[in-house]
Amino acid sequence: MAGLFESAGGGGAAIALEELEVSILRSLEVGILQLIGPGPGGDGGDPLAALFAEGPSETPANPVLARLFPDAYGDPAEPADEESRAAAGEFRRYTELDLRARKREDALHVVRTLDRLSGGGVLKLDPADCQRWLGALNDLRLTLGVQLEVGEDDDELYELPDEDDRKPLVMAYLWLGALQETLLEAIVD
């Protein structure tokens, strides 16, 4: 896999993706969509249900979802006190549904963009597309990072033997990091 982003000028970017790369990215994004789930009112997107819906007030039990939707108050490394927990719950109640919707829309946008590349090819993104792709790539990296339990001193993850079951996830994690980095570089050129 060699596809990395290059500047397309004007804040846009382009990338040549092979069929396998398209398939991997699409599969990962579909996984994010399944993890996040449908919005209020289900897949039909009942506008009345969405208008009156309030989000959850508790941190998600799933560690990946907790990383994608972290508490807004308190130190993540410390146990939360009652005041921080209450403030985080109140903030979450009014913001998480919008954040979930944005993450869902970004992932769906990437899937639809990739669907235009049947069999691989050159993908050109305008500045708005680039922003959505950056968000979606970040969510993928956070997800894989939690699954791999990536920490600050995890050099051993980068030297795994081929037989290790985590090796494909580490390779995807590193590739997504390169995509994210080159996309950022492309849009600032």
Short mmCIF file of C-alpha atoms in Angstrom, two decimals:
data_model
loop_
_atom_site.label_atom_id
_atom_site.label_comp_id
_atom_site.label_asym_id
_atom_site.label_seq_id
_atom_site.Cartn_x
_atom_site.Cartn_y
_atom_site.Cartn_z
CA MET A 1 0.00 0.00 0.00
CA ALA A 2 1.56 3.20 -1.11
CA GLY A 3 -1.27 5.70 -1.47
CA LEU A 4 -0.56 8.94 0.34
CA PHE A 5 -2.16 12.35 -0.06
CA GLU A 6 -0.67 15.11 -2.17
CA SER A 7 -1.73 18.72 -2.55
CA ALA A 8 -4.26 19.43 -5.28
CA GLY A 9 -3.99 23.19 -4.68
CA GLY A 10 -6.48 25.54 -3.11
CA GLY A 11 -6.71 23.51 0.10
CA GLY A 12 -7.66 20.32 -1.73
CA ALA A 13 -5.85 17.00 -1.86
CA ALA A 14 -5.54 13.96 -4.09
CA ILE A 15 -4.58 10.37 -3.48
CA ALA A 16 -4.12 7.35 -5.70
CA LEU A 17 -5.69 4.33 -4.02
CA GLU A 18 -5.46 0.71 -5.04
CA GLU A 19 -8.53 -1.49 -4.86
CA LEU A 20 -7.26 -3.12 -1.66
CA GLU A 21 -6.72 0.26 0.00
CA VAL A 22 -10.23 1.37 -0.96
CA SER A 23 -11.62 -1.87 0.46
CA ILE A 24 -9.72 -1.55 3.75
CA LEU A 25 -10.68 2.10 4.29
CA ARG A 26 -14.30 1.41 3.40
CA SER A 27 -14.47 -1.58 5.73
CA LEU A 28 -12.97 0.40 8.62
CA GLU A 29 -15.42 3.27 8.08
CA VAL A 30 -18.38 0.89 7.94
CA GLY A 31 -17.15 -0.49 11.27
CA ILE A 32 -17.20 3.04 12.73
CA LEU A 33 -20.75 3.53 11.42
CA GLN A 34 -21.85 0.30 13.09
CA LEU A 35 -20.11 1.26 16.33
CA ILE A 36 -21.67 4.73 16.48
CA GLY A 37 -25.10 3.42 15.48
CA PRO A 38 -28.08 5.24 14.02
CA GLY A 39 -29.16 8.64 15.26
CA PRO A 40 -32.31 9.46 17.20
CA GLY A 41 -35.33 8.09 15.38
CA GLY A 42 -33.30 5.19 13.93
CA ASP A 43 -32.06 4.85 10.38
CA GLY A 44 -35.08 6.73 9.06
CA GLY A 45 -33.87 9.83 10.87
CA ASP A 46 -37.24 10.92 12.28
CA PRO A 47 -36.78 14.71 12.44
CA LEU A 48 -39.24 15.09 15.33
CA ALA A 49 -37.42 12.48 17.41
CA ALA A 50 -34.10 14.17 16.64
CA LEU A 51 -35.45 17.58 17.59
CA PHE A 52 -36.51 16.49 21.09
CA ALA A 53 -33.82 13.91 21.75
CA GLU A 54 -31.37 14.30 24.59
CA GLY A 55 -28.13 12.44 24.64
CA PRO A 56 -26.86 10.11 27.33
CA SER A 57 -25.43 11.52 30.52
CA GLU A 58 -23.07 8.64 31.29
CA THR A 59 -19.68 7.89 29.77
CA PRO A 60 -20.05 4.98 27.32
CA ALA A 61 -19.08 1.61 28.79
CA ASN A 62 -17.41 0.59 25.53
CA PRO A 63 -13.79 1.85 25.75
CA VAL A 64 -13.70 2.75 22.04
CA LEU A 65 -16.87 4.84 22.34
CA ALA A 66 -15.51 6.39 25.54
CA ARG A 67 -12.43 7.47 23.54
CA LEU A 68 -14.50 8.80 20.64
CA PHE A 69 -16.86 10.61 23.05
CA PRO A 70 -14.71 11.53 26.07
CA ASP A 71 -15.92 13.39 29.13
CA ALA A 72 -15.58 17.14 28.80
CA TYR A 73 -14.65 17.71 32.44
CA GLY A 74 -12.13 16.13 34.73
CA ASP A 75 -8.73 14.58 34.16
CA PRO A 76 -8.96 11.31 32.20
CA ALA A 77 -6.02 9.93 34.19
CA GLU A 78 -7.73 10.59 37.52
CA PRO A 79 -10.96 9.22 38.98
CA ALA A 80 -13.67 11.83 38.51
CA ASP A 81 -15.10 13.55 41.55
CA GLU A 82 -18.86 13.98 41.89
CA GLU A 83 -18.87 17.58 40.63
CA SER A 84 -16.82 16.76 37.51
CA ARG A 85 -18.94 13.69 36.81
CA ALA A 86 -22.15 15.73 37.05
CA ALA A 87 -20.79 18.53 34.83
CA ALA A 88 -19.50 16.02 32.27
CA GLY A 89 -22.85 14.23 32.25
CA GLU A 90 -24.77 17.45 31.71
CA PHE A 91 -22.42 18.55 28.92
CA ARG A 92 -22.64 15.09 27.30
CA ARG A 93 -26.44 15.14 27.45
CA TYR A 94 -26.59 18.24 25.26
CA THR A 95 -23.64 17.63 22.93
CA GLU A 96 -23.08 13.93 22.32
CA LEU A 97 -25.89 13.45 19.82
CA ASP A 98 -24.52 16.24 17.64
CA LEU A 99 -20.99 14.86 17.93
CA ARG A 100 -22.23 11.37 17.04
CA ALA A 101 -24.13 12.80 14.06
CA ARG A 102 -21.01 14.59 12.81
CA LYS A 103 -18.85 11.50 13.19
CA ARG A 104 -21.53 9.41 11.47
CA GLU A 105 -21.79 11.93 8.61
CA ASP A 106 -18.00 12.07 8.19
CA ALA A 107 -17.71 8.28 8.05
CA LEU A 108 -20.64 8.01 5.65
CA HIS A 109 -19.12 10.73 3.46
CA VAL A 110 -15.83 8.80 3.26
CA VAL A 111 -17.70 5.57 2.39
CA ARG A 112 -19.64 7.33 -0.36
CA THR A 113 -16.47 8.96 -1.68
CA LEU A 114 -14.70 5.60 -1.75
CA ASP A 115 -17.68 4.01 -3.51
CA ARG A 116 -16.94 6.26 -6.48
CA LEU A 117 -13.59 4.48 -6.84
CA SER A 118 -14.63 1.01 -7.86
CA GLY A 119 -11.42 -0.90 -8.42
CA GLY A 120 -9.18 1.95 -7.21
CA GLY A 121 -8.02 5.14 -8.86
CA VAL A 122 -7.24 8.75 -8.08
CA LEU A 123 -9.46 10.42 -5.52
CA LYS A 124 -9.62 14.22 -5.51
CA LEU A 125 -10.92 16.02 -2.45
CA ASP A 126 -11.99 19.64 -2.18
CA PRO A 127 -11.27 21.57 1.06
CA ALA A 128 -14.60 20.58 2.66
CA ASP A 129 -13.99 16.92 1.79
CA CYS A 130 -10.53 17.16 3.33
CA GLN A 131 -11.97 18.31 6.66
CA ARG A 132 -14.42 15.42 6.74
CA TRP A 133 -11.69 12.96 5.81
CA LEU A 134 -9.43 14.31 8.57
CA GLY A 135 -12.17 13.77 11.15
CA ALA A 136 -12.95 10.29 9.86
CA LEU A 137 -9.27 9.25 9.75
CA ASN A 138 -8.80 10.55 13.29
CA ASP A 139 -11.76 8.50 14.50
CA LEU A 140 -10.32 5.39 12.84
CA ARG A 141 -6.93 5.92 14.47
CA LEU A 142 -8.51 6.50 17.89
CA THR A 143 -10.54 3.31 17.48
CA LEU A 144 -7.55 1.20 16.50
CA GLY A 145 -5.43 2.86 19.19
CA VAL A 146 -7.89 1.76 21.87
CA GLN A 147 -8.12 -1.75 20.44
CA LEU A 148 -4.32 -2.00 20.39
CA GLU A 149 -4.03 -0.29 23.80
CA VAL A 150 -1.53 2.17 22.35
CA GLY A 151 0.26 4.19 24.99
CA GLU A 152 3.12 6.64 24.98
CA ASP A 153 5.86 3.99 25.16
CA ASP A 154 4.61 1.28 22.85
CA ASP A 155 7.62 0.80 20.62
CA GLU A 156 7.18 -2.99 20.87
CA LEU A 157 3.96 -2.70 18.85
CA TYR A 158 6.01 -1.55 15.88
CA GLU A 159 8.29 -4.59 16.07
CA LEU A 160 5.70 -7.36 16.29
CA PRO A 161 6.46 -10.66 14.59
CA ASP A 162 4.31 -11.47 11.57
CA GLU A 163 2.55 -14.24 13.51
CA ASP A 164 1.14 -11.81 16.08
CA ASP A 165 -2.63 -11.33 15.65
CA ARG A 166 -2.23 -7.59 16.29
CA LYS A 167 0.14 -7.06 13.34
CA PRO A 168 -2.58 -6.23 10.74
CA LEU A 169 -4.16 -3.70 13.12
CA VAL A 170 -0.79 -2.10 13.81
CA MET A 171 -0.10 -1.86 10.08
CA ALA A 172 -3.52 -0.25 9.54
CA TYR A 173 -2.90 2.11 12.47
CA LEU A 174 0.43 3.23 11.02
CA TRP A 175 -1.01 3.60 7.52
CA LEU A 176 -3.90 5.69 8.81
CA GLY A 177 -1.39 7.88 10.62
CA ALA A 178 0.52 8.40 7.37
CA LEU A 179 -2.72 9.23 5.55
CA GLN A 180 -3.69 11.73 8.24
CA GLU A 181 -0.24 13.34 8.26
CA THR A 182 0.01 13.63 4.47
CA LEU A 183 -3.56 14.97 4.23
CA LEU A 184 -2.69 17.69 6.73
CA GLU A 185 0.47 18.53 4.83
CA ALA A 186 -1.45 18.60 1.53
CA ILE A 187 -4.08 21.06 2.68
CA VAL A 188 -1.57 23.55 4.08
CA ASP A 189 0.59 23.58 0.92
#
